[in-house]
Coordinates of N, CA and C in Angstrom, one line a residue:
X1 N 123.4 34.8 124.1 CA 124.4 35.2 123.0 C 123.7 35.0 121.7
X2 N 124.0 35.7 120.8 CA 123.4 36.0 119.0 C 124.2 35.0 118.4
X3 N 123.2 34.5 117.8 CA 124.3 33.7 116.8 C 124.8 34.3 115.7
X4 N 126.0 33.8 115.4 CA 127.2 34.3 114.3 C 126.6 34.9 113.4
X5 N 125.4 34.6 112.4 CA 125.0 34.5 111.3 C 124.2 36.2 111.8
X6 N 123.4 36.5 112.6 CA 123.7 37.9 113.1 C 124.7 39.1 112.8
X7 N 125.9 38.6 112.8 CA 127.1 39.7 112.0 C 126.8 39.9 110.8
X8 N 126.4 38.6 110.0 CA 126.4 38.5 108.5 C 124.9 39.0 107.7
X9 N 123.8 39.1 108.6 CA 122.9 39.4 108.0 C 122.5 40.5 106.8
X10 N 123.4 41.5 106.7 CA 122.8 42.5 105.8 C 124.2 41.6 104.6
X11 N 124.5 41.3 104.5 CA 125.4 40.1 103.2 C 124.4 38.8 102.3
X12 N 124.9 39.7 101.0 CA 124.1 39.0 100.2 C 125.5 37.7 99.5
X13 N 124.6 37.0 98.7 CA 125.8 35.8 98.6 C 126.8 36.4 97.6
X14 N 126.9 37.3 97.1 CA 128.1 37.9 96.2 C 129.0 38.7 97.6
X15 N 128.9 39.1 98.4 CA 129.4 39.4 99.7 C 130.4 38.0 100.2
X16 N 129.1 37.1 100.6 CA 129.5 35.9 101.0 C 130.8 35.3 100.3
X17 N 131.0 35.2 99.0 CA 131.8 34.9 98.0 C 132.8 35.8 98.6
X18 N 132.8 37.4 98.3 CA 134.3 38.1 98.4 C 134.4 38.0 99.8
X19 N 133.9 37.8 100.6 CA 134.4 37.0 102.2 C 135.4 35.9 102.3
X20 N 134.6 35.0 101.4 CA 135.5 33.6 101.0 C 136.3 33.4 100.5
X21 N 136.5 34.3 99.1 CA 138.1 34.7 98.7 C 138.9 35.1 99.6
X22 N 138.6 36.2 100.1 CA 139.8 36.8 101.1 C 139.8 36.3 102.1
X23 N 139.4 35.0 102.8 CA 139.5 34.5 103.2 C 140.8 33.1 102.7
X24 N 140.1 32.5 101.6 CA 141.5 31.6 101.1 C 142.6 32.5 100.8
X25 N 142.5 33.8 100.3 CA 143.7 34.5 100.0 C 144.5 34.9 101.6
X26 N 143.9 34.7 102.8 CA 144.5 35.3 103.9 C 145.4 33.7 104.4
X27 N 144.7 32.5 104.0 CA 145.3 31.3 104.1 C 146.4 31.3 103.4
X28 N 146.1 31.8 102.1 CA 147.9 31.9 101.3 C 148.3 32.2 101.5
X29 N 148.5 33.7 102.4 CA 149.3 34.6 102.8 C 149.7 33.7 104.2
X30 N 149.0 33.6 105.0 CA 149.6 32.5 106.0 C 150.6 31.4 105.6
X31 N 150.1 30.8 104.8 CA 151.1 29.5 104.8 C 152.3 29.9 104.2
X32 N 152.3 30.9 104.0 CA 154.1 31.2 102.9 C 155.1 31.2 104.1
X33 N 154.8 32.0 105.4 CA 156.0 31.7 106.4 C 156.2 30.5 106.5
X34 N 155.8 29.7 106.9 CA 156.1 28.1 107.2 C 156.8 27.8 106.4
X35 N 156.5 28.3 105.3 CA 156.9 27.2 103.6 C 158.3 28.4 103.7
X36 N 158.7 29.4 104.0 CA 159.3 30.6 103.9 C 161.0 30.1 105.5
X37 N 160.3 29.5 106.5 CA 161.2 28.4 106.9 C 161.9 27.0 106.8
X38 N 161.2 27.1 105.9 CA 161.6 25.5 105.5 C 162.4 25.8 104.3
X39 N 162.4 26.4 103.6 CA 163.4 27.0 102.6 C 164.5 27.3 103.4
X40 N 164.4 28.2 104.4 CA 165.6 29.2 105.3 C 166.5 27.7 105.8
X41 N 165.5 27.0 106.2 CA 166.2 25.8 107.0 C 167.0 24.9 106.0
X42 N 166.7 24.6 104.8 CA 166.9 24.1 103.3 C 168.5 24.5 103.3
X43 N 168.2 25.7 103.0 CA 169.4 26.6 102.3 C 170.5 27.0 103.2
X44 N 170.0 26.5 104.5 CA 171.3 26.7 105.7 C 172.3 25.4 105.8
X45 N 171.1 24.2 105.5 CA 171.8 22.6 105.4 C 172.6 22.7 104.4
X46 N 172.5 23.3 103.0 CA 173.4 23.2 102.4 C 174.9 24.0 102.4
X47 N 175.0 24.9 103.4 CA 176.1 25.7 104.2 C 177.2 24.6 104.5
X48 N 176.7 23.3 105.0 CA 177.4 21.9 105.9 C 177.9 21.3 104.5
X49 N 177.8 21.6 103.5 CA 177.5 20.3 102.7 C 179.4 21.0 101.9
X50 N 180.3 20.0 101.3 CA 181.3 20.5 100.5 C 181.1 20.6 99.2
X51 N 180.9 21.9 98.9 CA 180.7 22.6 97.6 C 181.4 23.5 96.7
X52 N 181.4 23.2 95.8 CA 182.7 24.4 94.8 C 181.6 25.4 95.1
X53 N 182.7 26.8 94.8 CA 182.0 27.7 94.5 C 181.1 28.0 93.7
X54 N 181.7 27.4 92.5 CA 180.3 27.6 91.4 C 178.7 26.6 91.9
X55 N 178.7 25.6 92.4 CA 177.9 25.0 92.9 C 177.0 25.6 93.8
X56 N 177.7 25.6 95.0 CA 177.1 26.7 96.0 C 176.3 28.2 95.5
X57 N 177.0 28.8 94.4 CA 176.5 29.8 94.4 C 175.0 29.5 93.3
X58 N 175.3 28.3 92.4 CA 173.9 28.0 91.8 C 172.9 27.7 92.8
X59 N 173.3 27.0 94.1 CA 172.0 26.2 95.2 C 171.4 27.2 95.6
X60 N 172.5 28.7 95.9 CA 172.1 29.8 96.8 C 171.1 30.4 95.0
X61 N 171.1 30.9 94.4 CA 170.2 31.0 92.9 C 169.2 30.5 92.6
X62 N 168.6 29.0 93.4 CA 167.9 28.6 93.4 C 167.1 29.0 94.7
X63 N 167.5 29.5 95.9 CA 166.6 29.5 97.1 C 166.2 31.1 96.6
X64 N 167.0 32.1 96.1 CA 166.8 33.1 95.9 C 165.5 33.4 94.6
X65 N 165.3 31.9 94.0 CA 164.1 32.3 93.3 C 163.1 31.8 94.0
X66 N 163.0 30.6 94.7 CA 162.2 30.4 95.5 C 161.6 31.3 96.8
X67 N 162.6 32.1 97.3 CA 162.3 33.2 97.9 C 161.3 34.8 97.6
X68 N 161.9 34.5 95.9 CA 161.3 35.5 95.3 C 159.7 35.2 94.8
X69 N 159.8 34.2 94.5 CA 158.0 33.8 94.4 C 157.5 33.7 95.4
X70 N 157.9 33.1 97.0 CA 157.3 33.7 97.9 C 157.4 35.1 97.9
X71 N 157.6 35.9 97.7 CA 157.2 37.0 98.3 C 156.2 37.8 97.5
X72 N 156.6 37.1 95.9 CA 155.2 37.7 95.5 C 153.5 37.0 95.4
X73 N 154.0 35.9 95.8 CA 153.0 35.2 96.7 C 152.1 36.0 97.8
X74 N 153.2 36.6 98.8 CA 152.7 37.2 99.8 C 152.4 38.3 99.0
X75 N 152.7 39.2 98.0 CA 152.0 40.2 97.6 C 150.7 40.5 97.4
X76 N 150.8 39.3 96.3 CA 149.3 39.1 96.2 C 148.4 38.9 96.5
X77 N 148.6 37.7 97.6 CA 147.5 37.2 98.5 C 147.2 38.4 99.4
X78 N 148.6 39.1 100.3 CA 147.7 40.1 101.2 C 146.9 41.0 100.5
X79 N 147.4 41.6 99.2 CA 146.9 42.8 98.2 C 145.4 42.4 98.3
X80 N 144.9 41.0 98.0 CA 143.7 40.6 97.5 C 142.8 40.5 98.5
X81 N 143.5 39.6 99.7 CA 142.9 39.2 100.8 C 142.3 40.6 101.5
X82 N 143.2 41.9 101.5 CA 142.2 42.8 102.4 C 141.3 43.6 100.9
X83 N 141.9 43.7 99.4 CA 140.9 44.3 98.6 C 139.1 43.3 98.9
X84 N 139.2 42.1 98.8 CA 138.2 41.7 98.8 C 137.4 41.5 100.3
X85 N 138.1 41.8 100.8 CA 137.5 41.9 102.6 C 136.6 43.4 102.7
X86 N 137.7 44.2 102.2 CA 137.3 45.8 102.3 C 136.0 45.9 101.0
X87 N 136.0 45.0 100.1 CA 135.0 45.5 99.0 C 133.7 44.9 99.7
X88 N 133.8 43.4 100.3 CA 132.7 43.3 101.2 C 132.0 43.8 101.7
X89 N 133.0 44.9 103.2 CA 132.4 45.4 104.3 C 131.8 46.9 103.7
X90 N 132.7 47.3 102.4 CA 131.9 48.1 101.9 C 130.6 48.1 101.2
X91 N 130.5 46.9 100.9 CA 129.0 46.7 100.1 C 128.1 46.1 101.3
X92 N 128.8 46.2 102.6 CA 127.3 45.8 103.6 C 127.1 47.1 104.5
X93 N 128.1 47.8 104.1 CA 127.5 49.3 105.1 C 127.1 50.2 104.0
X94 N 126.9 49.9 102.7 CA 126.2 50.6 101.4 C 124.4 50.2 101.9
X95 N 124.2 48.7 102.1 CA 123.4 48.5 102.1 C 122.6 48.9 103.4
X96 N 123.6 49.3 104.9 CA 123.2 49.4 106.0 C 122.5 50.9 105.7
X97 N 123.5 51.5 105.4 CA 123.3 53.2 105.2 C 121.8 53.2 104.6
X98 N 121.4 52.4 103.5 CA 120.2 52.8 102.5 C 119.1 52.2 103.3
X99 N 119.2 51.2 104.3 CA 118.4 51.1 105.1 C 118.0 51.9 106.4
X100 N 118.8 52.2 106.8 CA 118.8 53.5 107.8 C 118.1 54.8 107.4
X101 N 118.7 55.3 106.0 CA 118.0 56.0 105.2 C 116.4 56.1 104.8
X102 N 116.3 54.6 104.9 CA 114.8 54.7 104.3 C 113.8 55.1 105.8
X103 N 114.6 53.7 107.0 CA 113.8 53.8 108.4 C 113.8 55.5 108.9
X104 N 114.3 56.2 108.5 CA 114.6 58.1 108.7 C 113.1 57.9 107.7
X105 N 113.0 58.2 106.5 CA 112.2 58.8 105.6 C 110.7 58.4 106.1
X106 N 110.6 57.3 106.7 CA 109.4 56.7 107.2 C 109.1 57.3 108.4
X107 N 109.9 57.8 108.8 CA 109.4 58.8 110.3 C 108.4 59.8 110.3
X108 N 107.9 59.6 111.5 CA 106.5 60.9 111.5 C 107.0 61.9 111.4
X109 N 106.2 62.9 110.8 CA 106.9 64.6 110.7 C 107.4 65.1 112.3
X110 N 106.6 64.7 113.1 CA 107.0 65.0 115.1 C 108.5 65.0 115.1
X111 N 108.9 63.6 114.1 CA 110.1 62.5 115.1 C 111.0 63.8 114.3
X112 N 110.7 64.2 113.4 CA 112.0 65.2 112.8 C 112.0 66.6 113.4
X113 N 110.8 67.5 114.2 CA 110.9 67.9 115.1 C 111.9 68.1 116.2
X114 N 112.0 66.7 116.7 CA 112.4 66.7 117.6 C 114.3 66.0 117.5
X115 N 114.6 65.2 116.8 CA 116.2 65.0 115.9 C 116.8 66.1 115.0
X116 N 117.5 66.8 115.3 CA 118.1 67.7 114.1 C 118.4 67.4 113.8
X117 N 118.7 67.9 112.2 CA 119.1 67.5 111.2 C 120.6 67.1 110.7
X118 N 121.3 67.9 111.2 CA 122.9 67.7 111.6 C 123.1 66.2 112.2
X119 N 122.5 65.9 113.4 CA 122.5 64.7 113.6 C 121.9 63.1 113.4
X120 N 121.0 63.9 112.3 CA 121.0 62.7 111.3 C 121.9 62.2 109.9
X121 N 122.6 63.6 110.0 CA 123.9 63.3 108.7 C 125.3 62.9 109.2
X122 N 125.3 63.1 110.8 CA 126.0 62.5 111.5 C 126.1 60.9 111.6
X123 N 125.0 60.6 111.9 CA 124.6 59.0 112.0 C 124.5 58.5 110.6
X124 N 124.6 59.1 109.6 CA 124.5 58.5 108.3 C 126.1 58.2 107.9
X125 N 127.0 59.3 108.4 CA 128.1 59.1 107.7 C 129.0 58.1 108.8
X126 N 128.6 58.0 110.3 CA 129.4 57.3 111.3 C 129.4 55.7 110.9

């Protein structure tokens, strides 16, 4: 079996970085459910409790802003978490493509003979 660091090899350490962001940003987006029940569970205990109206409807005002920052929590963390994932994998198949490219250009005149050309613009765009 290959070791891990094999996936990562064409990643340079500015890669590594937007890996590692979208990575803590996919933790943020994780942890908001948990935190996203414990509010739910919060805001149900106080259902039990004897409250004027006016009371009640400030506690329920209060989960509704807490609710609201989670979610744009979750906005942004997913928004970032896959922008910076996708900008990664995009700058490691920039760099796969230009190496493929070059190992093509290095080929003996025979080897292009015998590969057509079509299916080398095939393999460049797959």
């Amino acid at each position: 079996m290959k070791p891990i660091k094999n996936c990562f090899r064409y990643a340079d350490s500015v890669d590594i970085l937007l890996m590692l962001v979208g990575m803590v940003m996919a933790m943020a987006n994780g942890a908001v459910l948990p935190a996203m029940v414990i509010v739910f569970g919060d805001m149900t205990d106080n259902f039990t409790f004897e409250f004027s109206n006016t009371t009640l409807g400030e506690e329920m005002t209060r989960y509704a802003v807490y609710y609201s920052i989670m979610g744009g929590v979750v906005l942004f963390a997913a928004y970032m978490q896959v922008a910076f994932w996708t900008l990664a994998a995009g700058r490691q198949v920039k760099r796969l493509r230009k190496l493929f490219f070059h190992s093509i250009i290095k080929q003996d005149i025979g080897w292009f003979d015998v590969n057509e050309t079509g299916q080398l613009n095939t393999r460049l765009t797959e």
